[in-house]
Every structure is written in C-alpha cells, then in structure tokens.
Tab-separated table of N, CA and C in Angstrom:
chain	number	residue	atom	x	y	z
A	1067	MET	N	73.494	-215.932	42.610
A	1067	MET	CA	74.236	-215.691	41.839
A	1067	MET	C	75.961	-214.964	41.610
A	1068	GLN	N	77.010	-215.636	41.323
A	1068	GLN	CA	78.096	-214.395	41.313
A	1068	GLN	C	77.997	-213.572	40.744
A	1069	LYS	N	78.880	-212.414	40.609
A	1069	LYS	CA	79.144	-211.011	39.836
A	1069	LYS	C	80.654	-211.498	39.504
A	1070	ILE	N	81.472	-211.690	38.514
A	1070	ILE	CA	82.649	-211.356	37.850
A	1070	ILE	C	83.230	-210.734	37.165
A	1071	LEU	N	83.556	-210.036	37.392
A	1071	LEU	CA	84.740	-208.700	36.766
A	1071	LEU	C	86.043	-208.783	36.367
A	1072	PHE	N	86.606	-209.014	34.981
A	1072	PHE	CA	87.470	-208.800	35.077
A	1072	PHE	C	88.036	-207.477	34.716
A	1073	VAL	N	89.330	-206.986	35.246
A	1073	VAL	CA	89.806	-206.063	35.240
A	1073	VAL	C	91.198	-205.705	34.795
A	1074	CYS	N	91.681	-205.237	33.293
A	1074	CYS	CA	93.304	-204.654	32.778
A	1074	CYS	C	92.776	-202.948	32.610
A	1075	LEU	N	93.779	-202.602	31.738
A	1075	LEU	CA	93.825	-200.929	31.340
A	1075	LEU	C	92.943	-200.766	31.013
A	1076	GLY	N	93.042	-200.732	29.617
A	1076	GLY	CA	92.542	-200.507	27.989
A	1076	GLY	C	90.966	-201.264	27.949
A	1077	ASN	N	90.409	-202.440	28.658
A	1077	ASN	CA	89.499	-202.972	28.493
A	1077	ASN	C	89.669	-203.171	26.713
A	1078	ILE	N	90.563	-203.601	26.170
A	1078	ILE	CA	91.007	-203.763	24.872
A	1078	ILE	C	91.148	-205.156	24.995
A	1079	CYS	N	92.550	-206.257	25.825
A	1079	CYS	CA	92.662	-207.189	25.296
A	1079	CYS	C	92.770	-208.202	26.278
A	1080	ARG	N	93.411	-207.667	27.409
A	1080	ARG	CA	92.969	-209.061	28.150
A	1080	ARG	C	91.883	-209.637	28.939
A	1081	SER	N	91.498	-208.109	29.858
A	1081	SER	CA	90.069	-208.151	30.259
A	1081	SER	C	88.594	-208.595	29.727
A	1082	PRO	N	88.585	-208.296	28.223
A	1082	PRO	CA	87.468	-208.251	27.279
A	1082	PRO	C	87.923	-209.898	26.842
A	1083	LEU	N	89.154	-210.538	26.519
A	1083	LEU	CA	89.299	-211.990	26.561
A	1083	LEU	C	88.985	-212.898	27.667
A	1084	ALA	N	89.418	-212.681	28.983
A	1084	ALA	CA	88.185	-213.382	30.028
A	1084	ALA	C	87.272	-213.583	29.570
A	1085	GLU	N	86.276	-211.941	29.885
A	1085	GLU	CA	84.688	-211.817	29.461
A	1085	GLU	C	84.435	-212.765	28.732
A	1086	GLY	N	85.163	-213.129	27.562
A	1086	GLY	CA	84.435	-213.756	26.409
A	1086	GLY	C	84.855	-215.052	26.839
A	1087	ILE	N	85.503	-215.661	26.825
A	1087	ILE	CA	86.106	-217.203	27.417
A	1087	ILE	C	85.071	-217.565	28.404
A	1088	MET	N	84.894	-216.604	29.606
A	1088	MET	CA	83.848	-217.170	30.291
A	1088	MET	C	82.344	-217.237	30.329
A	1089	LEU	N	82.287	-216.257	28.974
A	1089	LEU	CA	80.933	-216.373	28.214
A	1089	LEU	C	80.685	-217.335	27.422
A	1090	HIS	N	81.979	-217.830	27.107
A	1090	HIS	CA	81.689	-219.286	26.451
A	1090	HIS	C	81.467	-220.395	27.097
A	1091	LEU	N	82.560	-220.213	28.340
A	1091	LEU	CA	82.264	-221.365	29.044
A	1091	LEU	C	80.974	-221.494	29.958
A	1092	LYS	N	80.476	-220.373	30.462
A	1092	LYS	CA	79.233	-220.273	30.813
A	1092	LYS	C	77.809	-221.367	29.539
A	1093	ASN	N	78.274	-220.843	28.567
A	1093	ASN	CA	76.966	-221.487	27.525
A	1093	ASN	C	77.428	-222.773	27.945
A	1094	LYS	N	78.695	-222.959	27.485
A	1094	LYS	CA	78.816	-224.569	27.403
A	1094	LYS	C	78.813	-225.207	28.512
A	1095	HIS	N	78.499	-224.897	29.764
A	1095	HIS	CA	78.696	-225.714	31.060
A	1095	HIS	C	76.943	-225.111	32.072
A	1096	ASN	N	76.695	-223.847	31.832
A	1096	ASN	CA	75.458	-223.624	31.947
A	1096	ASN	C	75.562	-222.990	33.034
A	1097	LEU	N	76.327	-222.341	33.364
A	1097	LEU	CA	77.089	-221.748	34.792
A	1097	LEU	C	75.973	-220.590	35.295
A	1098	ASN	N	75.512	-220.447	36.631
A	1098	ASN	CA	74.666	-219.597	36.774
A	1098	ASN	C	75.570	-218.164	37.309
A	1099	VAL	N	76.177	-217.048	36.587
A	1099	VAL	CA	77.709	-216.329	36.840
A	1099	VAL	C	76.909	-215.332	36.179
A	1100	GLU	N	77.262	-214.068	36.664
A	1100	GLU	CA	77.383	-212.977	35.563
A	1100	GLU	C	78.873	-212.414	35.447
A	1101	ILE	N	78.513	-212.035	34.234
A	1101	ILE	CA	80.652	-211.730	34.039
A	1101	ILE	C	80.315	-210.336	33.101
A	1102	ASP	N	81.544	-209.549	33.626
A	1102	ASP	CA	81.951	-208.387	32.810
A	1102	ASP	C	83.293	-207.798	32.656
A	1103	SER	N	83.223	-206.855	32.318
A	1103	SER	CA	85.120	-206.611	32.136
A	1103	SER	C	85.355	-205.142	32.548
A	1104	ALA	N	86.357	-204.702	32.278
A	1104	ALA	CA	86.392	-203.013	32.667
A	1104	ALA	C	87.579	-203.242	32.584
A	1105	GLY	N	88.222	-201.413	32.591
A	1105	GLY	CA	89.641	-200.917	33.109
A	1105	GLY	C	89.663	-199.864	33.628
A	1106	THR	N	90.958	-200.174	33.861
A	1106	THR	CA	91.025	-199.271	34.760
A	1106	THR	C	91.505	-197.504	34.039
A	1107	ALA	N	91.861	-197.633	32.606
A	1107	ALA	CA	92.056	-196.320	32.190
A	1107	ALA	C	91.226	-196.012	31.326
A	1108	GLY	N	90.390	-195.107	30.788
A	1108	GLY	CA	89.022	-194.660	29.935
A	1108	GLY	C	89.554	-194.821	28.165
A	1109	TYR	N	91.121	-194.808	28.109
A	1109	TYR	CA	91.217	-194.997	26.517
A	1109	TYR	C	90.715	-195.243	25.151
A	1110	HIS	N	89.729	-196.436	26.087
A	1110	HIS	CA	89.523	-197.131	24.796
A	1110	HIS	C	87.409	-196.968	25.278
A	1111	ILE	N	86.950	-196.279	26.253
A	1111	ILE	CA	85.339	-196.204	26.265
A	1111	ILE	C	84.632	-196.790	24.879
A	1112	GLY	N	83.825	-197.364	24.925
A	1112	GLY	CA	82.870	-197.915	23.806
A	1112	GLY	C	83.230	-198.716	23.162
A	1113	GLU	N	84.567	-198.798	22.970
A	1113	GLU	CA	85.373	-199.372	21.570
A	1113	GLU	C	85.235	-200.706	22.015
A	1114	ALA	N	85.024	-201.986	20.658
A	1114	ALA	CA	85.628	-203.507	20.650
A	1114	ALA	C	86.895	-204.140	21.189
A	1115	PRO	N	87.201	-205.000	21.577
A	1115	PRO	CA	88.456	-205.491	21.459
A	1115	PRO	C	89.062	-205.590	20.717
A	1116	ASP	N	90.485	-205.391	20.740
A	1116	ASP	CA	91.915	-205.037	19.908
A	1116	ASP	C	91.771	-206.424	19.408
A	1117	LYS	N	91.587	-205.392	17.366
A	1117	LYS	CA	90.851	-206.632	16.678
A	1117	LYS	C	92.400	-207.976	16.483
A	1118	ARG	N	93.497	-207.680	17.314
A	1118	ARG	CA	94.585	-209.025	17.089
A	1118	ARG	C	93.190	-210.142	18.274
A	1119	THR	N	92.869	-209.444	19.528
A	1119	THR	CA	92.349	-210.130	19.966
A	1119	THR	C	91.110	-210.793	19.540
A	1120	ILE	N	90.439	-210.123	19.434
A	1120	ILE	CA	89.725	-210.558	18.699
A	1120	ILE	C	89.654	-212.185	17.288
A	1121	ALA	N	90.647	-211.217	16.471
A	1121	ALA	CA	91.421	-212.502	15.451
A	1121	ALA	C	91.480	-213.850	16.825
A	1122	ASN	N	92.068	-214.005	17.082
A	1122	ASN	CA	92.716	-214.518	18.093
A	1122	ASN	C	91.459	-215.273	18.970
A	1123	ALA	N	90.690	-214.959	19.503
A	1123	ALA	CA	89.752	-215.663	20.302
A	1123	ALA	C	88.716	-216.390	19.411
A	1124	LYS	N	88.593	-215.795	17.774
A	1124	LYS	CA	87.828	-215.972	17.408
A	1124	LYS	C	88.767	-217.747	16.711
A	1125	LYS	N	89.674	-217.473	16.441
A	1125	LYS	CA	90.591	-219.065	15.549
A	1125	LYS	C	90.590	-220.071	16.621
A	1126	ASN	N	90.150	-219.649	18.395
A	1126	ASN	CA	90.083	-220.684	18.765
A	1126	ASN	C	88.977	-220.381	19.591
A	1127	GLY	N	87.515	-220.482	18.799
A	1127	GLY	CA	86.407	-220.294	18.863
A	1127	GLY	C	85.359	-219.664	20.305
A	1128	VAL	N	85.965	-218.968	20.547
A	1128	VAL	CA	85.212	-217.799	21.419
A	1128	VAL	C	85.233	-216.478	20.542
A	1129	ASP	N	83.693	-215.986	19.968
A	1129	ASP	CA	83.630	-215.134	19.943
A	1129	ASP	C	83.473	-213.789	20.826
A	1130	LEU	N	84.458	-212.347	20.544
A	1130	LEU	CA	84.431	-210.878	21.521
A	1130	LEU	C	83.779	-210.646	20.624
A	1131	SER	N	82.776	-209.771	19.274
A	1131	SER	CA	83.201	-209.220	18.619
A	1131	SER	C	81.756	-207.715	19.325
A	1132	LEU	N	80.972	-208.759	20.022
A	1132	LEU	CA	80.280	-207.875	20.438
A	1132	LEU	C	80.081	-207.180	22.307
A	1133	LEU	N	81.312	-207.450	22.774
A	1133	LEU	CA	82.428	-206.847	24.042
A	1133	LEU	C	82.461	-205.590	23.596
A	1134	ARG	N	82.092	-204.195	24.149
A	1134	ARG	CA	82.841	-202.956	24.270
A	1134	ARG	C	83.728	-203.115	25.469
A	1135	ALA	N	84.122	-201.796	25.497
A	1135	ALA	CA	85.359	-201.624	26.478
A	1135	ALA	C	84.605	-200.343	27.395
A	1136	ARG	N	84.690	-200.828	28.539
A	1136	ARG	CA	83.764	-199.297	29.586
A	1136	ARG	C	85.062	-199.184	30.413
A	1137	GLN	N	85.062	-198.535	31.279
A	1137	GLN	CA	86.049	-197.727	32.393
A	1137	GLN	C	85.752	-198.488	33.864
A	1138	PHE	N	86.337	-198.507	34.907
A	1138	PHE	CA	86.342	-199.329	35.877
A	1138	PHE	C	86.085	-197.738	36.996
A	1139	GLU	N	84.652	-198.358	37.543
A	1139	GLU	CA	84.290	-197.626	38.713
A	1139	GLU	C	84.250	-197.851	40.073
A	1140	LYS	N	83.622	-196.625	40.956
A	1140	LYS	CA	84.470	-197.150	42.177
A	1140	LYS	C	82.526	-198.466	42.438
A	1141	GLY	N	81.970	-198.293	42.063
A	1141	GLY	CA	80.471	-198.788	42.054
A	1141	GLY	C	80.646	-200.012	41.597
A	1142	ASP	N	81.479	-200.584	40.861
A	1142	ASP	CA	81.263	-202.003	41.049
A	1142	ASP	C	81.739	-202.758	41.818
A	1143	LEU	N	83.175	-201.958	42.670
A	1143	LEU	CA	83.222	-202.917	44.076
A	1143	LEU	C	82.380	-203.193	44.933
A	1144	ASP	N	80.917	-202.470	45.075
A	1144	ASP	CA	79.899	-203.209	45.766
A	1144	ASP	C	78.762	-203.769	45.026
A	1145	VAL	N	78.934	-203.888	43.583
A	1145	VAL	CA	77.985	-204.672	42.931
A	1145	VAL	C	78.651	-205.753	41.892
A	1146	PHE	N	79.887	-206.103	42.111
A	1146	PHE	CA	81.369	-207.840	41.627
A	1146	PHE	C	81.563	-208.157	42.871
A	1147	ASP	N	80.736	-209.732	43.261
A	1147	ASP	CA	81.424	-210.417	44.978
A	1147	ASP	C	82.786	-210.531	44.232
A	1148	LYS	N	83.478	-210.506	43.314
A	1148	LYS	CA	85.123	-211.060	42.968
A	1148	LYS	C	85.036	-209.834	41.446
A	1149	ILE	N	86.311	-209.213	42.128
A	1149	ILE	CA	87.118	-209.080	40.713
A	1149	ILE	C	88.532	-209.246	40.548
A	1150	TYR	N	88.715	-209.854	39.382
A	1150	TYR	CA	89.931	-210.454	38.763
A	1150	TYR	C	90.765	-209.151	38.345
A	1151	VAL	N	91.966	-209.007	38.584
A	1151	VAL	CA	92.807	-208.190	38.207
A	1151	VAL	C	93.452	-208.713	37.049
A	1152	MET	N	94.799	-208.041	35.900
A	1152	MET	CA	95.443	-208.824	34.975
A	1152	MET	C	97.252	-208.579	35.750
A	1153	ASP	N	97.137	-207.650	36.599
A	1153	ASP	CA	98.740	-207.490	37.142
A	1153	ASP	C	98.684	-206.551	37.871
A	1154	HIS	N	99.679	-206.469	38.465
A	1154	HIS	CA	99.971	-205.499	40.102
A	1154	HIS	C	99.541	-204.374	39.843
A	1155	SER	N	99.665	-203.300	38.600
A	1155	SER	CA	99.472	-201.981	38.579
A	1155	SER	C	98.225	-201.572	38.679
A	1156	ASN	N	97.683	-202.581	37.954
A	1156	ASN	CA	95.445	-203.077	38.063
A	1156	ASN	C	95.017	-202.938	39.304
A	1157	LEU	N	95.834	-204.343	40.085
A	1157	LEU	CA	95.855	-204.229	41.244
A	1157	LEU	C	95.711	-203.325	42.379
A	1158	ARG	N	96.756	-202.129	42.187
A	1158	ARG	CA	96.619	-201.355	43.292
A	1158	ARG	C	95.547	-200.199	42.471
A	1159	ASN	N	95.761	-199.482	41.728
A	1159	ASN	CA	94.587	-198.953	40.764
A	1159	ASN	C	93.063	-199.011	41.531
A	1160	VAL	N	93.012	-201.011	41.688
A	1160	VAL	CA	91.687	-201.342	42.072
A	1160	VAL	C	91.601	-200.786	43.422
A	1161	LEU	N	92.642	-201.510	44.325
A	1161	LEU	CA	92.094	-201.348	45.478
A	1161	LEU	C	92.215	-199.729	45.751
A	1162	ALA	N	92.941	-199.148	45.441
A	1162	ALA	CA	92.694	-197.524	46.084
A	1162	ALA	C	91.406	-197.181	46.093
A	1163	LEU	N	90.221	-197.508	44.853
A	1163	LEU	CA	89.511	-197.008	44.824
A	1163	LEU	C	88.488	-197.632	46.013
A	1164	ALA	N	88.941	-198.821	46.876
A	1164	ALA	CA	87.913	-199.752	47.726
A	1164	ALA	C	87.763	-198.627	48.965
A	1165	LYS	N	87.321	-198.691	49.884
A	1165	LYS	CA	86.405	-197.944	50.435
A	1165	LYS	C	86.539	-198.667	51.885
A	1166	ASP	N	86.253	-200.560	52.236
A	1166	ASP	CA	86.565	-200.175	53.071
A	1166	ASP	C	87.776	-202.537	52.757
A	1167	GLN	N	87.608	-203.054	53.580
A	1167	GLN	CA	88.744	-204.418	53.635
A	1167	GLN	C	88.222	-204.873	53.151
A	1168	LYS	N	86.123	-204.857	53.383
A	1168	LYS	CA	85.444	-205.584	52.440
A	1168	LYS	C	85.919	-205.885	50.918
A	1169	GLN	N	85.297	-204.554	50.854
A	1169	GLN	CA	85.843	-204.343	49.555
A	1169	GLN	C	86.982	-204.674	48.585
A	1170	LYS	N	88.190	-204.786	49.726
A	1170	LYS	CA	89.682	-205.329	49.365
A	1170	LYS	C	89.479	-206.821	49.133
A	1171	GLU	N	88.797	-207.256	50.103
A	1171	GLU	CA	88.479	-208.915	49.955
A	1171	GLU	C	87.990	-209.326	48.213
A	1172	LYS	N	87.555	-208.516	47.935
A	1172	LYS	CA	86.917	-209.060	46.107
A	1172	LYS	C	87.817	-209.149	45.206
A	1173	VAL	N	88.859	-208.244	45.567
A	1173	VAL	CA	90.156	-208.326	44.477
A	1173	VAL	C	91.225	-208.781	44.621
A	1174	SER	N	91.424	-209.749	43.332
A	1174	SER	CA	92.362	-210.336	43.331
A	1174	SER	C	93.470	-210.303	41.918
A	1175	LEU	N	94.586	-211.156	42.033
A	1175	LEU	CA	95.160	-210.999	40.959
A	1175	LEU	C	94.943	-212.554	40.050
A	1176	PHE	N	94.453	-212.284	39.423
A	1176	PHE	CA	93.594	-213.030	38.031
A	1176	PHE	C	94.089	-214.656	38.009
A	1177	LEU	N	95.559	-214.759	37.608
A	1177	LEU	CA	95.836	-215.751	37.581
A	1177	LEU	C	96.183	-216.830	39.043
A	1178	ASN	N	95.598	-216.090	40.352
A	1178	ASN	CA	95.718	-216.266	41.646
A	1178	ASN	C	95.087	-217.753	41.405
A	1179	ALA	N	93.569	-217.705	40.377
A	1179	ALA	CA	93.133	-218.519	40.898
A	1179	ALA	C	93.451	-220.219	39.856
A	1180	VAL	N	94.388	-220.113	39.084
A	1180	VAL	CA	95.511	-221.491	38.849
A	1180	VAL	C	96.760	-221.786	38.919
A	1181	TYR	N	97.550	-220.454	39.955
A	1181	TYR	CA	98.937	-220.167	41.078
A	1181	TYR	C	98.202	-219.903	42.278
A	1182	PRO	N	97.421	-220.024	43.087
A	1182	PRO	CA	97.332	-220.074	44.493
A	1182	PRO	C	98.942	-218.687	45.294
A	1183	GLY	N	98.487	-217.695	45.094
A	1183	GLY	CA	99.148	-217.103	46.385
A	1183	GLY	C	100.643	-216.770	45.478
A	1184	LYS	N	100.864	-216.824	44.014
A	1184	LYS	CA	102.230	-216.276	43.433
A	1184	LYS	C	102.115	-215.315	42.608
A	1185	ASP	N	101.272	-215.156	42.618
A	1185	ASP	CA	101.003	-213.360	42.540
A	1185	ASP	C	101.517	-213.098	41.225
A	1186	LEU	N	101.088	-214.082	39.805
A	1186	LEU	CA	101.450	-213.783	38.906
A	1186	LEU	C	101.042	-212.983	37.655
A	1187	GLU	N	101.359	-212.086	37.156
A	1187	GLU	CA	100.503	-211.561	36.279
A	1187	GLU	C	100.242	-212.173	34.716
A	1188	ILE	N	99.004	-211.390	33.643
A	1188	ILE	CA	99.065	-211.955	32.609
A	1188	ILE	C	99.253	-210.851	31.899
A	1189	PRO	N	100.613	-211.104	31.222
A	1189	PRO	CA	101.588	-210.071	30.311
A	1189	PRO	C	100.231	-209.377	29.609
A	1190	ASP	N	100.552	-208.596	29.324
A	1190	ASP	CA	100.233	-207.314	28.476
A	1190	ASP	C	100.456	-207.859	26.786
A	1191	PRO	N	99.405	-208.259	25.921
A	1191	PRO	CA	99.865	-208.709	24.521
A	1191	PRO	C	100.019	-207.515	23.998
A	1192	TYR	N	99.697	-206.322	24.110
A	1192	TYR	CA	99.522	-204.796	23.028
A	1192	TYR	C	100.308	-204.833	22.536
A	1193	TYR	N	101.580	-204.767	22.853
A	1193	TYR	CA	102.836	-204.474	22.022
A	1193	TYR	C	103.884	-205.356	21.583
A	1194	GLY	N	103.092	-206.921	21.948
A	1194	GLY	CA	103.355	-208.271	21.399
A	1194	GLY	C	103.519	-208.942	19.988
A	1195	THR	N	103.601	-209.925	19.184
A	1195	THR	CA	103.234	-210.610	18.493
A	1195	THR	C	101.789	-210.852	18.354
A	1196	GLU	N	101.852	-211.887	17.510
A	1196	GLU	CA	100.461	-212.919	17.365
A	1196	GLU	C	100.683	-214.000	18.041
A	1197	GLN	N	102.382	-214.412	18.505
A	1197	GLN	CA	102.141	-215.178	19.237
A	1197	GLN	C	102.147	-215.100	20.673
A	1198	SER	N	102.309	-213.211	21.497
A	1198	SER	CA	101.589	-212.888	22.387
A	1198	SER	C	99.970	-213.009	22.617
A	1199	PHE	N	99.459	-213.154	21.600
A	1199	PHE	CA	98.198	-212.892	21.596
A	1199	PHE	C	97.677	-214.105	21.706
A	1200	GLU	N	98.284	-215.484	21.037
A	1200	GLU	CA	97.955	-216.708	21.910
A	1200	GLU	C	98.233	-217.260	22.986
A	1201	ASP	N	99.514	-216.820	23.076
A	1201	ASP	CA	100.128	-217.121	24.478
A	1201	ASP	C	99.155	-216.739	25.458
A	1202	VAL	N	98.653	-215.293	25.547
A	1202	VAL	CA	97.449	-214.768	26.349
A	1202	VAL	C	96.496	-215.746	26.443
A	1203	PHE	N	95.944	-215.944	25.350
A	1203	PHE	CA	94.799	-216.611	25.364
A	1203	PHE	C	94.994	-218.128	26.504
A	1204	GLN	N	95.804	-218.646	25.959
A	1204	GLN	CA	95.769	-220.077	26.653
A	1204	GLN	C	96.259	-219.981	28.024
A	1205	LEU	N	96.965	-218.688	28.544
A	1205	LEU	CA	96.771	-218.369	29.832
A	1205	LEU	C	95.546	-218.516	30.701
A	1206	VAL	N	95.110	-217.476	30.135
A	1206	VAL	CA	93.104	-216.961	30.108
A	1206	VAL	C	92.707	-218.074	30.065
A	1207	TYR	N	92.861	-218.768	29.181
A	1207	TYR	CA	91.792	-220.109	29.182
A	1207	TYR	C	92.060	-220.853	30.214
A	1208	LYS	N	93.365	-221.284	30.310
A	1208	LYS	CA	92.949	-222.012	31.509
A	1208	LYS	C	92.718	-221.841	32.164
A	1209	ALA	N	92.731	-220.634	33.279
A	1209	ALA	CA	92.509	-219.619	34.612
A	1209	ALA	C	90.667	-219.568	34.361
A	1210	CYS	N	90.211	-219.461	32.835
A	1210	CYS	CA	88.727	-219.445	33.178
A	1210	CYS	C	88.404	-220.573	33.121
A	1211	GLU	N	88.988	-221.930	32.457
A	1211	GLU	CA	88.170	-223.106	32.913
A	1211	GLU	C	88.548	-223.084	34.952
A	1212	THR	N	89.605	-223.422	35.318
A	1212	THR	CA	89.153	-223.265	36.686
A	1212	THR	C	88.164	-222.742	37.535
A	1213	PHE	N	87.839	-221.270	36.476
A	1213	PHE	CA	86.917	-220.477	36.916
A	1213	PHE	C	85.437	-221.359	36.774
A	1214	SER	N	85.631	-222.126	35.912
A	1214	SER	CA	83.865	-222.193	36.095
A	1214	SER	C	83.606	-223.478	36.849
A	1215	GLN	N	85.070	-224.589	36.752
A	1215	GLN	CA	85.046	-225.798	37.626
A	1215	GLN	C	84.505	-224.863	39.402
A	1216	GLN	N	85.057	-224.042	39.208
A	1216	GLN	CA	84.937	-223.382	40.773
A	1216	GLN	C	83.392	-223.665	41.334
A	1217	PHE	N	82.617	-222.682	39.352
A	1217	PHE	CA	81.074	-222.155	39.360
A	1217	PHE	C	79.908	-223.285	39.469
A	1218	LYS	N	80.763	-224.402	38.823
A	1218	LYS	CA	80.176	-225.658	38.470
A	1218	LYS	C	79.830	-226.178	39.650
A	1219	SER	N	80.696	-226.293	40.972
A	1219	SER	CA	80.640	-226.864	42.138
A	1219	SER	C	79.379	-225.917	43.161
A	1220	THR	N	79.556	-224.947	42.964
A	1220	THR	CA	78.371	-224.125	43.397
A	1220	THR	C	77.102	-223.945	43.544
A	1221	VAL	N	77.206	-224.743	41.822
A	1221	VAL	CA	75.241	-224.707	41.631
A	1221	VAL	C	74.709	-225.373	41.879
C-alpha cells in the first residue's frame, strides 16, 4: 500500500484539501492508498481546516470536517512513500529535514503530477477571496485525479 503525505504551511487550506479530495477519490475508486497531510509550521496543530476551505470543499462534494492539522515531522520522511508539497518554500523546509538522498527523492512539488517538470505552486488562498478557494480546489482536484489514476494502475 502506498503511503502519501500532502504538505503546506499551516495544514489548514491546501494540504488538508488534497487529503480530503484523495480520501473522497479513494472511496470512489476503491484505491489501496494511505493518505495524510501536515504543515511545516505548527501554527494550527489540532485545528480543523480553515472554514472557507471546508465550505468550498463541501460545495464541491468533499467533506473535510473530520480533518485536524498536524505539524510535519522528520519521521514522516521514513513513514511515507511520497510527500507532495504545495510550494517552493515548503519544499525547501521538508528537504532540509531529509537525512539522505533516498528521503529527498520522496519529496516533490504537488503540481508536478499534472505539469511534470514545470515546478508550479498551488497558491495559498488564505488571504484571498472566495474565488481563490474555488481556484485552488479545482487545481488540487485535477492533480488528485491524476494521482488516483496512477494508484488505480498500481492496484
């Protein structure tokens, strides 16, 4: 079973959205994958995702209400097979904790799944508008669909 971790800064907008969408797709497609999310900063440990993220996901048929924020730990580099980060800053933060090349190879930018080698970021909607949250949802959903197709082909 593949173990996948999604990482952003506070684990209240982008990474729990990816986790929730993948959990939704896991159930929809009966995928054999373990999914989690974390933030590189400890600002929101134990908190639910941002209420705007929850509302937008719910509007799109994805339930995030049971998710809670946690901070990324060094041990995650041992536990997870793939770690997808939302932007370059979090990529640097996660790679800085890697003890060797094998761990570094587990880490990549989230959108490289859809746009290989482009090194694009998922923008942080936190200071944005309602439309920002919808735009991020659509980007994340598209990437998660790509992941789900990959997991279907490895079952």
